[in-house]
Coordinates of C-alpha atoms in Angstrom, one line a residue:
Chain A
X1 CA 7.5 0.7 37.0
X2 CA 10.4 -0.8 35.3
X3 CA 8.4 -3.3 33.1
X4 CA 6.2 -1.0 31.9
X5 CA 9.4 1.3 31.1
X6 CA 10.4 -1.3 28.5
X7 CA 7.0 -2.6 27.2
X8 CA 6.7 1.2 26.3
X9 CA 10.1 1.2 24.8
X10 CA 9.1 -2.0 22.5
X11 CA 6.6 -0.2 21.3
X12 CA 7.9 3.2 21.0
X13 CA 6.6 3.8 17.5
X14 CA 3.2 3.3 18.5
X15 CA 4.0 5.7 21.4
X16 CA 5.6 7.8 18.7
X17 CA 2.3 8.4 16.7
X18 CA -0.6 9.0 19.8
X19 CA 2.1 11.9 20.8
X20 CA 2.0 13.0 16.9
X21 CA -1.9 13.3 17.4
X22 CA -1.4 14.4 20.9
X23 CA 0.7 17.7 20.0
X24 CA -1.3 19.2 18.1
X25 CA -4.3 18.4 19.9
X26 CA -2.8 20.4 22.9
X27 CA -1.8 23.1 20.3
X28 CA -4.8 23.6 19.3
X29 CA -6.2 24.3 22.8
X30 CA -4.2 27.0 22.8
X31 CA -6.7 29.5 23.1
X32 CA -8.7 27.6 26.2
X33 CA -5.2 27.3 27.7
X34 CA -4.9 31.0 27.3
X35 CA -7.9 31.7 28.5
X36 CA -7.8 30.4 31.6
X37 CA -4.6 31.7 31.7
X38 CA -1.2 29.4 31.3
X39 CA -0.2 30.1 34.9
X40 CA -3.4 29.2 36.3
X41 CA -3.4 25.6 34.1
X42 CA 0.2 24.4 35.3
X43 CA -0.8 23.2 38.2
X44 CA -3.5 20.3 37.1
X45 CA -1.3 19.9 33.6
X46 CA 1.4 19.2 35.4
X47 CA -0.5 16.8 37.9
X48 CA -1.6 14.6 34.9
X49 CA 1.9 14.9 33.4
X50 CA 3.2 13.6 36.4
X51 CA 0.8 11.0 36.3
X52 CA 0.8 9.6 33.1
X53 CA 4.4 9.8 31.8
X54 CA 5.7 8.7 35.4
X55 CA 3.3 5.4 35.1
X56 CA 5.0 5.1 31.6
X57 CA 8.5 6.3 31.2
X58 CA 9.3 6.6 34.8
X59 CA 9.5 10.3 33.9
X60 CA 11.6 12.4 36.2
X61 CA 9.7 15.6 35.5
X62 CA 12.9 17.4 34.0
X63 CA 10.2 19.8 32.0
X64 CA 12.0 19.5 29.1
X65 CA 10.8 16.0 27.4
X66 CA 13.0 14.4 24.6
X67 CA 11.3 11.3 24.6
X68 CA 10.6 11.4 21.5
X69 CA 14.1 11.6 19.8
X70 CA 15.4 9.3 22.9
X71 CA 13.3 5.6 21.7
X72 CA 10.7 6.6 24.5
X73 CA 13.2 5.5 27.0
X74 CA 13.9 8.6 29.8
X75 CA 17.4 9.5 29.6
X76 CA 16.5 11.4 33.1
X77 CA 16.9 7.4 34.3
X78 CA 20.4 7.5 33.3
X79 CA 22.3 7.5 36.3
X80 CA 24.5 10.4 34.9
X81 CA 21.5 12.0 33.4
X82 CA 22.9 11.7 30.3
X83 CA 21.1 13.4 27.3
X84 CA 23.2 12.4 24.4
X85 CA 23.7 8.5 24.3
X86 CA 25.2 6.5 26.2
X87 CA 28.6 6.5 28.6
X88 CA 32.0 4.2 28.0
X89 CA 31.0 1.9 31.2
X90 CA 27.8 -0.4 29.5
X91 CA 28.3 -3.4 30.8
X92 CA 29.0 -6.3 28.1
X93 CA 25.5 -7.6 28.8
X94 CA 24.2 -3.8 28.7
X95 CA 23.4 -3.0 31.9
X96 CA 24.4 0.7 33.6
X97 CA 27.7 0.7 35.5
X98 CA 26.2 3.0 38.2
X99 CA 22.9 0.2 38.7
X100 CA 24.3 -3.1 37.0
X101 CA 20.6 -4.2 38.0
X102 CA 18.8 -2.0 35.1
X103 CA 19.3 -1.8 32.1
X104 CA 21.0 0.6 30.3
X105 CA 18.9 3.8 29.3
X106 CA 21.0 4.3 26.4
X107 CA 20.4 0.7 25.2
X108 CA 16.9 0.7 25.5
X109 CA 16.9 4.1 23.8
X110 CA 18.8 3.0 21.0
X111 CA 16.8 0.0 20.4
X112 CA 13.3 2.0 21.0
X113 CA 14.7 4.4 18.5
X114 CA 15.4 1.7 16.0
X115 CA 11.5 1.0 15.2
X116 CA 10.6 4.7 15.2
X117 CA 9.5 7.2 11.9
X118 CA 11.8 9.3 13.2
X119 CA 14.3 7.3 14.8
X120 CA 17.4 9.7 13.3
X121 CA 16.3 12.3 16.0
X122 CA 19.1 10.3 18.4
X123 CA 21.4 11.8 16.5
X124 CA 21.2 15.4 17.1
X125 CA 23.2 16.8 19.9
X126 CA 20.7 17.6 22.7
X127 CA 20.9 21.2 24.8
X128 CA 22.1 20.5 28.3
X129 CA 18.9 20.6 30.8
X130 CA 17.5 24.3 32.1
X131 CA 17.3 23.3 35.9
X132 CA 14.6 26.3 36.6
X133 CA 11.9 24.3 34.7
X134 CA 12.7 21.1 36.7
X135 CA 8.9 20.2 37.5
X136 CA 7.3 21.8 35.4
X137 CA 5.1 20.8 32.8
X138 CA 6.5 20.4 29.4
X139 CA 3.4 19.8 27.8
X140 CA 2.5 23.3 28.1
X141 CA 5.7 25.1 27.3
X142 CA 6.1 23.1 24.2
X143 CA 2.3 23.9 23.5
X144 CA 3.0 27.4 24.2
X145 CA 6.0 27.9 22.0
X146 CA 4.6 26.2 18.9
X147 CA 1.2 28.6 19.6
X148 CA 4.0 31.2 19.3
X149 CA 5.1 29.6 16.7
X150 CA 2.5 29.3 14.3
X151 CA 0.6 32.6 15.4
X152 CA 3.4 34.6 16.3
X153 CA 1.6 35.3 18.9
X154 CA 2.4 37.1 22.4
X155 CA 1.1 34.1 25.3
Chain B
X1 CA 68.9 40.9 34.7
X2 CA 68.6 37.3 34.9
X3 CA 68.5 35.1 37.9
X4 CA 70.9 32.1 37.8
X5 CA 67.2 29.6 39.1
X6 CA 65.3 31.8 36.8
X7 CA 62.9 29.1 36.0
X8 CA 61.9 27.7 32.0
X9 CA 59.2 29.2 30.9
X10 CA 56.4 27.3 28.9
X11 CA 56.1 29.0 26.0
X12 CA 53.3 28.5 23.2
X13 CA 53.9 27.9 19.1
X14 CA 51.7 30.2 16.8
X15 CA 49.1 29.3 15.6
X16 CA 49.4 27.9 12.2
X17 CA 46.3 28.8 9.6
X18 CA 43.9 26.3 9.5
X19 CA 44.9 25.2 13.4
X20 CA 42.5 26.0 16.4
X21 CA 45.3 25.6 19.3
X22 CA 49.2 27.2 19.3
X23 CA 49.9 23.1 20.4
X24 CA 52.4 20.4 19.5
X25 CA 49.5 17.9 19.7
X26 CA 47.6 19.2 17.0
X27 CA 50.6 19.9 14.6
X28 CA 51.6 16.5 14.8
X29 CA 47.9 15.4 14.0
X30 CA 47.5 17.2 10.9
X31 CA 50.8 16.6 9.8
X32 CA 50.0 13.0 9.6
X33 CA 52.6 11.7 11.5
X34 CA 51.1 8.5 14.0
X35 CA 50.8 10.7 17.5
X36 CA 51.3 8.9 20.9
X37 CA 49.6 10.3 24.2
X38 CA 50.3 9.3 27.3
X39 CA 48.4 9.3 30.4
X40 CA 49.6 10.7 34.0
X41 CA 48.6 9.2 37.0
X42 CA 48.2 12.3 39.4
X43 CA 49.5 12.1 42.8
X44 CA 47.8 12.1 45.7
X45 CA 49.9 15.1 47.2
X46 CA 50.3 18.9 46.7
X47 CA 54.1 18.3 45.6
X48 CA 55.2 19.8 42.3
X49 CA 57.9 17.7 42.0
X50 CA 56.3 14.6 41.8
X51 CA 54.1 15.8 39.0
X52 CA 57.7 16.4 37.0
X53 CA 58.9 13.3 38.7
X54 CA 55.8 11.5 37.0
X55 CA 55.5 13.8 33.6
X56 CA 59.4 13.1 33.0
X57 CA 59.4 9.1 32.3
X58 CA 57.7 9.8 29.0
X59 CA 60.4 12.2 27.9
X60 CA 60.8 11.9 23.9
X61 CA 58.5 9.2 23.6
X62 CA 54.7 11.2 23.6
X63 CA 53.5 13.9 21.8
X64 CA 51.3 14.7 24.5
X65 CA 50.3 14.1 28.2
X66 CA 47.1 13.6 30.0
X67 CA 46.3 15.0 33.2
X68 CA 43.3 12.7 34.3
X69 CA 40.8 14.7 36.2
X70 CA 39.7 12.5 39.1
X71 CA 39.8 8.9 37.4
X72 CA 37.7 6.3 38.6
X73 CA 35.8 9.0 40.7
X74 CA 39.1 8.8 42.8
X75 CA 40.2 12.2 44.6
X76 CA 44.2 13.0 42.8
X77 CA 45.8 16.1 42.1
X78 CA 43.3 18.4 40.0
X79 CA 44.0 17.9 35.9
X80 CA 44.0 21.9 35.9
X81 CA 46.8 22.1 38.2
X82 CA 48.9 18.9 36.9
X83 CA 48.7 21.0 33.3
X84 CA 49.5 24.5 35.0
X85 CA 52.9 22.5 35.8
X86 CA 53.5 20.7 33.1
X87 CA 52.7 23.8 30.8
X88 CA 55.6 25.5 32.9
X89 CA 58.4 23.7 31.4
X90 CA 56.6 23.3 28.0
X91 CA 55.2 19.8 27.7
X92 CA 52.4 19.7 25.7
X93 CA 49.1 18.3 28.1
X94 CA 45.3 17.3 27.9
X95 CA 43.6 18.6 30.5
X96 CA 40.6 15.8 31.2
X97 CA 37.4 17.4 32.2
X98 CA 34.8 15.7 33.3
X99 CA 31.0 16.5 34.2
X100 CA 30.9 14.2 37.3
X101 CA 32.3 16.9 40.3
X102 CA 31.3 20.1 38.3
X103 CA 28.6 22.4 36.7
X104 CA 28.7 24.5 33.6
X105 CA 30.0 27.4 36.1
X106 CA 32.7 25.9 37.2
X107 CA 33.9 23.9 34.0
X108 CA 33.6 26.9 31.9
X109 CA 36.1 28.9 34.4
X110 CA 38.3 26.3 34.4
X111 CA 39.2 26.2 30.2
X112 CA 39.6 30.0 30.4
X113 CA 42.1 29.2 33.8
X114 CA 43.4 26.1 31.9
X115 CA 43.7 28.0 28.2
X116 CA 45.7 30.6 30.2
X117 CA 48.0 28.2 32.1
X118 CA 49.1 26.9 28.5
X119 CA 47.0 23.7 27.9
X120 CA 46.2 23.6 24.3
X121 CA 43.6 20.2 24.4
X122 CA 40.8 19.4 26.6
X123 CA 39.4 16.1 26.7
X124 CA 35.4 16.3 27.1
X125 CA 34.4 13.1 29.1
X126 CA 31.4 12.3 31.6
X127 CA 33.1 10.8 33.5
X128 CA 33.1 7.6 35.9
X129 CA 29.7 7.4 38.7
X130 CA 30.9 8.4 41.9
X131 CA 29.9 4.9 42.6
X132 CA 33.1 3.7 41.3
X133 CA 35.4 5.9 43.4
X134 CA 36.9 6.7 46.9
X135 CA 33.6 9.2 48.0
X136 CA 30.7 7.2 47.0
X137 CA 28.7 9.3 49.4
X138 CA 29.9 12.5 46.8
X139 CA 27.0 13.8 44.8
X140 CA 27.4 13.1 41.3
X141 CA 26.6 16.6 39.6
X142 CA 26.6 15.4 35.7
X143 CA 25.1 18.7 35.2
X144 CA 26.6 18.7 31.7
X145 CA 27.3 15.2 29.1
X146 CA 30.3 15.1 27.6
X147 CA 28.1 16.0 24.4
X148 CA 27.4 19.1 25.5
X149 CA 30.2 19.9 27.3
X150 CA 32.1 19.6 23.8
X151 CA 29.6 22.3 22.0
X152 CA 30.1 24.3 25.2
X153 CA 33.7 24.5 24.7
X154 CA 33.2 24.9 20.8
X155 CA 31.4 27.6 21.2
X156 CA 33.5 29.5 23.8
X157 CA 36.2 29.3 21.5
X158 CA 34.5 30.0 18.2
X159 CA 32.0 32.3 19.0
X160 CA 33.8 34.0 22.2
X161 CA 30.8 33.1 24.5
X162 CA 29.7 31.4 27.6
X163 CA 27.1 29.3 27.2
X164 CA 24.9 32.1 28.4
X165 CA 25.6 34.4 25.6
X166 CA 28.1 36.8 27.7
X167 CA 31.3 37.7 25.7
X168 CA 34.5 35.9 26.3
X169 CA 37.1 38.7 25.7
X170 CA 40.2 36.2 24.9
X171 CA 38.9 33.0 23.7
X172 CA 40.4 29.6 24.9
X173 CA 42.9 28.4 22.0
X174 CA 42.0 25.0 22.6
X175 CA 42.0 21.7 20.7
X176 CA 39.2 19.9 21.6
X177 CA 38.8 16.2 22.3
X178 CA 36.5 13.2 23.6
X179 CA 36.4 9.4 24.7
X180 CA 34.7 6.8 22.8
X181 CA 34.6 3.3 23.6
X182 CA 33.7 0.8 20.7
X183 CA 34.3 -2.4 22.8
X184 CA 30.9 -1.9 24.7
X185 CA 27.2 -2.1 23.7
X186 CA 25.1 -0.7 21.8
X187 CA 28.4 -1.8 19.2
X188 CA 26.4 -0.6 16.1
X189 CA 25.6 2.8 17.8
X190 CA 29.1 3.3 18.8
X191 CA 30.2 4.8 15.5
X192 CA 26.9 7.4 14.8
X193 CA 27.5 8.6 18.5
X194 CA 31.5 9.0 17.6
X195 CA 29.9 11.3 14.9
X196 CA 27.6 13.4 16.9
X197 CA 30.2 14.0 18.8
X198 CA 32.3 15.5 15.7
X199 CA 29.3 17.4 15.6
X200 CA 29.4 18.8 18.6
X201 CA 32.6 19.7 18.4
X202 CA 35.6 16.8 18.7
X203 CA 38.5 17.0 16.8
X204 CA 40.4 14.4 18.6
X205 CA 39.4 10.5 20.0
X206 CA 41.2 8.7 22.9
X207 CA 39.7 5.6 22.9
X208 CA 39.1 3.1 26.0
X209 CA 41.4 0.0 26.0
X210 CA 41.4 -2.0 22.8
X211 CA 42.1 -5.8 23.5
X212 CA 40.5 -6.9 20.2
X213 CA 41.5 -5.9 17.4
X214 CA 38.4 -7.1 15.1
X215 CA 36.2 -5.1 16.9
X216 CA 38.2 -2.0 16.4
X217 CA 38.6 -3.0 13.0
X218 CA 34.9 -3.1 12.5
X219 CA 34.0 0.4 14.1
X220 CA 37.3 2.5 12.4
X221 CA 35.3 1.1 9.0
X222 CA 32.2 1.7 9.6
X223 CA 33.7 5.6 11.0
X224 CA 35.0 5.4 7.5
X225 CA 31.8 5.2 5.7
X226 CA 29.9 8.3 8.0
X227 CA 32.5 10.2 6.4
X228 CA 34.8 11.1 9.5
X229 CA 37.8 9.6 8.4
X230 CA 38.7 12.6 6.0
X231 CA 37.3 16.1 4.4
X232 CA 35.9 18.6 6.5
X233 CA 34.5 16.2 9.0
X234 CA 38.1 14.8 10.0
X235 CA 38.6 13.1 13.5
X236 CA 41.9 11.7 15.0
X237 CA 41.4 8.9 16.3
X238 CA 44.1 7.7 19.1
X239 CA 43.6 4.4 19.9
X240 CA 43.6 3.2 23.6
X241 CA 46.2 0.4 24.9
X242 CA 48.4 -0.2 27.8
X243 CA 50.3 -2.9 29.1
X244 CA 48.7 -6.2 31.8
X245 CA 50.6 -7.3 34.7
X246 CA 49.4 -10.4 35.0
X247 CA 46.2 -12.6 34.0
X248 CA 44.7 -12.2 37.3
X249 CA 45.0 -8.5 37.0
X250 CA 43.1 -8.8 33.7
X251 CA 40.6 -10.8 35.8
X252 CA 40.0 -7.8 38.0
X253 CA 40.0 -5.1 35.6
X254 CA 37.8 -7.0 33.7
X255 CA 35.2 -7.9 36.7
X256 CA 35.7 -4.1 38.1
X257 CA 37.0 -1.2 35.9
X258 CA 33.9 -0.3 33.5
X259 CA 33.6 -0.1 30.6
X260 CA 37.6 -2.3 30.0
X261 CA 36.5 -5.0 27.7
X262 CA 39.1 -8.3 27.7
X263 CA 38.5 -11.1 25.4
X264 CA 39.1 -14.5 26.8
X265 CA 41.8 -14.9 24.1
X266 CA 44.2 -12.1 26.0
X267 CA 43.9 -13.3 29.5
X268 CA 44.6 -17.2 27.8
X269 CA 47.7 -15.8 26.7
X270 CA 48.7 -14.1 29.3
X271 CA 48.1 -17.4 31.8
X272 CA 50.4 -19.2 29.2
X273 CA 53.0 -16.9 29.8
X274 CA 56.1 -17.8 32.4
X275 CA 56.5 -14.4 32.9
X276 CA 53.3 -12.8 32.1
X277 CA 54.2 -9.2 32.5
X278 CA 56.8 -9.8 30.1
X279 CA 53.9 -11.1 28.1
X280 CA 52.0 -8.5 29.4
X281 CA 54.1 -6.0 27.5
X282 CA 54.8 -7.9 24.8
X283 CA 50.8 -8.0 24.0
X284 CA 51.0 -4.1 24.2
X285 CA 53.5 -3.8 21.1
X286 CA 51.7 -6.5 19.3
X287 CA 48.1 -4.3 19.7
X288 CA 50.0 -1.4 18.9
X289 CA 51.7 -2.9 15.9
X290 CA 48.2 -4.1 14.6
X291 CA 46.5 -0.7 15.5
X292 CA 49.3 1.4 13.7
X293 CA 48.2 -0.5 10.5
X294 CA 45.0 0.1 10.5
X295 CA 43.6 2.4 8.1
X296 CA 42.4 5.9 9.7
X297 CA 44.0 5.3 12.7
X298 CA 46.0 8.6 13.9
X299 CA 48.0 7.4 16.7
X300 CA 47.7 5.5 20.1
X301 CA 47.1 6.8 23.8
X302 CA 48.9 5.1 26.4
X303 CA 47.3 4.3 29.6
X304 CA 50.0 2.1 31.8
X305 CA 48.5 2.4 35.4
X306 CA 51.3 2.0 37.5
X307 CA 53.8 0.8 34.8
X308 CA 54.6 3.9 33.4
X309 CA 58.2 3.2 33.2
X310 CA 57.1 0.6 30.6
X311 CA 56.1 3.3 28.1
X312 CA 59.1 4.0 26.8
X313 CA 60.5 0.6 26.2
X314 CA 57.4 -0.6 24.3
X315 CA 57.1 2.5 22.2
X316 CA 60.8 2.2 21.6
X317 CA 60.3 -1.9 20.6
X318 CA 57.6 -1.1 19.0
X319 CA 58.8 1.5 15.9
X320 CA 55.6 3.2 15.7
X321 CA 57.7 6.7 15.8
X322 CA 59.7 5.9 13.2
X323 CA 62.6 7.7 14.2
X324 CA 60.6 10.8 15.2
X325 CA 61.6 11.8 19.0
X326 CA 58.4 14.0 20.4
X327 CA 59.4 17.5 21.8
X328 CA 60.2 17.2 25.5
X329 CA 62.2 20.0 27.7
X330 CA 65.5 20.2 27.1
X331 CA 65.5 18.1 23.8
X332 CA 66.8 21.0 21.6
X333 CA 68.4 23.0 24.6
X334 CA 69.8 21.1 27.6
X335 CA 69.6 23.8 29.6
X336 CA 65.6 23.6 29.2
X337 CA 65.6 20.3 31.1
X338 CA 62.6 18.8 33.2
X339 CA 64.6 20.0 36.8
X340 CA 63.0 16.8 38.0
X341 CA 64.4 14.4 34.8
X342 CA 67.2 12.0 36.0
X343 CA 69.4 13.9 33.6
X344 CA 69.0 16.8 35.4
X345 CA 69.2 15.2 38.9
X346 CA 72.1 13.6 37.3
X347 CA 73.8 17.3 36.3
X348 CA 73.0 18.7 39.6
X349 CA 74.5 15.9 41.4
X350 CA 78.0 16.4 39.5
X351 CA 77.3 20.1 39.8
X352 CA 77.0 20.2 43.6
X353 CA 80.6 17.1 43.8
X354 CA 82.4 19.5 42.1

């Protein structure tokens, strides 16, 4: 779903805003999420997860999305899974080193980034990736950690 | 008592105040003098005297040496071992560290082993795909960026914890470093990712190769303007170069080393050349010449692949020391020698005649 990989990235900001409704749409679910019980809603969450950011950003499932401080390009597509920007080997034409076929991630994310509100969030250092939540959905545990959040609440 | 082959030891400086690491590296940076590294091509054999062998041609001509750690996703001698030896005799070393071969378990054992040996600067990279290499079939682990590998590091020295949280009981002294290449796209993101990396933690650059100077020109000013280039947010910048052999072997590194950007003006010259690694060398001074003049520039970092007997001749032709001979073994007290420097082959040979 390469195309669709970069139509998405040439309209990130539009992108930007339906997951700026989107959010706190989910948050506010929070107490149907809770009631069925968080465990017991993974499993279909992360099925339309799966589905709908894999048809669009080729998501990888790494459960913890930065999409949106990445131009709505998946830095999980970087060969090198790079979270931070992008390696010294761009090609001159900016393609990857690894895949001189694609595009570079890092490119696309910078460009993506470039028509977004809040483009400037490619410039905080991202955490390395927590490998136990690899496949999980990361709809939910943001959801569940801003319900915290705002209710100080125990889930 | 003392043993007659009582080795030298390597020895650390204190820590001045102000200073992360007890290293010649950063005292030279901060004293504003123009800092050359140099880069060490690791062997391909568990022999300690080759490393010296290798670590010996830059005596008095680099402030520092860098112990790649598998470059090119090529299998070498380990950079944590090539330091461990060097650090012996008292050379000063960047140990290279990069996130292709290992995870945050591994890497953070290996600044507290690499701290203890005596290396006082790590270089944070990501290092080549494993594409690139000898083992393609290797799995590329990338576990960590070089980004986060830096505010690892940062914060096992400052705060004297793993990236877990656990206590670190001694933490690494460490000056801490990263790569940046300006000479590849996105050119006008190069500079805002230079300073997330000062945020997470760089206090040195070694730049990629520079062949073109306006480029460099354009991305040291616009590092200027983010504010990196003094105050609190202060970066050294060392500026990549290194001597061609040939045109054709610009061709190549141009078609296969990522990330090497040659402008057709450099390999024109060189085919002009009758002897064009003459010219080759000659083009070295000349960018190092140009880079030493450019403002916010703190030194230059050497990378001659294969010509590292070169090094000295075009720092020497070039001036950019001024005079200044960089610390090596056996430069204030003979008997301190590198036991694998031709002057101390050369005193052991007369040694055993007589």
């Amino acid at each position: 779903m390469y195309k669709v990989r970069h139509w998405v990235v040439r309209h990130s900001r539009v992108f930007e805003s339906l997951y700026r409704c989107f959010e706190p749409l989910l948050v506010k679910l929070h107490p149907l999420w809770k009631r069925l019980g968080y465990a017991r809603v993974e499993a279909p969450m992360r099925a339309v997860e799966k589905g709908v950011k894999g048809l669009l950003f080729d998501c990888q499932m790494c459960g913890q999305c930065v999409l949106s401080s990445t131009g709505m390009a998946c830095p999980m597509n970087c060969p090198k899974t790079l979270r931070n920007g992008p390696c010294g080997g761009v090609r001159s034409d900016g393609h990857c080193e690894v895949k001189p076929e694609m595009k570079c991630v890092w490119v696309e994310a910078w460009a993506g980034s470039q028509n977004m509100r809040h483009g400037e969030r490619i410039h905080v250092v991202q955490q390395p990736v927590d490998y136990r939540l690899r496949g999980s959905s990361s709809w939910l545990s943001v959801v569940r950690e801003q319900a915290q959040r705002n209710n100080g609440d125990e889930q | 008592m003392r043993f007659d082959d009582e080795p030298v030891p390597g020895y650390s400086l204190p820590i001045l105040p102000g200073h992360v690491s007890p290293g010649r590296l950063e005292r030279v940076l901060r004293a504003g003098k123009f800092a050359i590294t140099a880069e060490l091509d690791p062997p391909d054999s568990a022999d300690p005297a080759e490393v010296l062998k290798r670590a010996a041609i830059f005596d008095g001509y680099v402030d520092a040496i860098n112990a790649t750690d598998g470059s090119g996703a090529n299998c070498h001698m380990s950079s944590v071992g090539v330091c461990s030896l060097l650090t012996r005799v008292g050379y000063a070393t960047i140990m290279q560290i990069s996130c292709r071969d290992r995870n945050r378990i591994a890497i953070q054992g290996e600044i507290l082993g690499a701290a203890a040996m005596g290396a006082c600067n790590i270089l944070c990279l990501t290092g080549d795909g494993v594409q690139a290499g000898d083992h393609p079939q290797a799995k590329p682990v990338f576990d960590l960026d070089s980004m986060s590998l830096l505010e690892i590091a940062r914060g096992m020295r400052d705060d004297c914890r793993f990236q877990s949280g656990r206590k670190i009981d001694m933490p690494p002294r460490v000056f801490l470093g990263a790569a940046e290449n300006p000479f590849v796209p996105p050119y006008d993101w190069r500079p805002h990712r230079l300073a997330k990396k000062v945020a997470a933690g760089a206090q040195f650059i070694q730049t990629q190769y520079c062949f073109d100077i306006d480029r460099l020109k354009q991305f040291m000013a616009k590092v200027g303007d983010l504010g990196l280039l003094e105050g609190p947010k202060r970066v050294h910048i060392l500026v990549g170069v290194g001597p061609l052999a040939s045109a054709k072997s610009a061709l190549w590194i141009r078609q296969n080393v990522p990330g090497v950007h040659i402008p057709d003006a450099v390999i024109e010259r060189l085919q002009g050349a009758s002897k064009q690694k003459e010219e080759g060398k000659r083009l070295c001074l000349d960018l190092l010449q140009e880079i030493r003049e450019i403002k916010g520039v703190s030194g230059a970092h050497i990378m001659a692949y294969r010509q590292e007997e070169s090094v000295a001749e075009i720092i020497q032709a070039s001036g950019v020391l001024e005079g200044r001979v960089p610390w090596y073994p056996g430069r204030d007290n003979p008997a301190q020698l590198n036991p694998e420097s031709p002057d101390a082959l050369g005193h052991s040979e007369q040694a055993l005649s007589d």
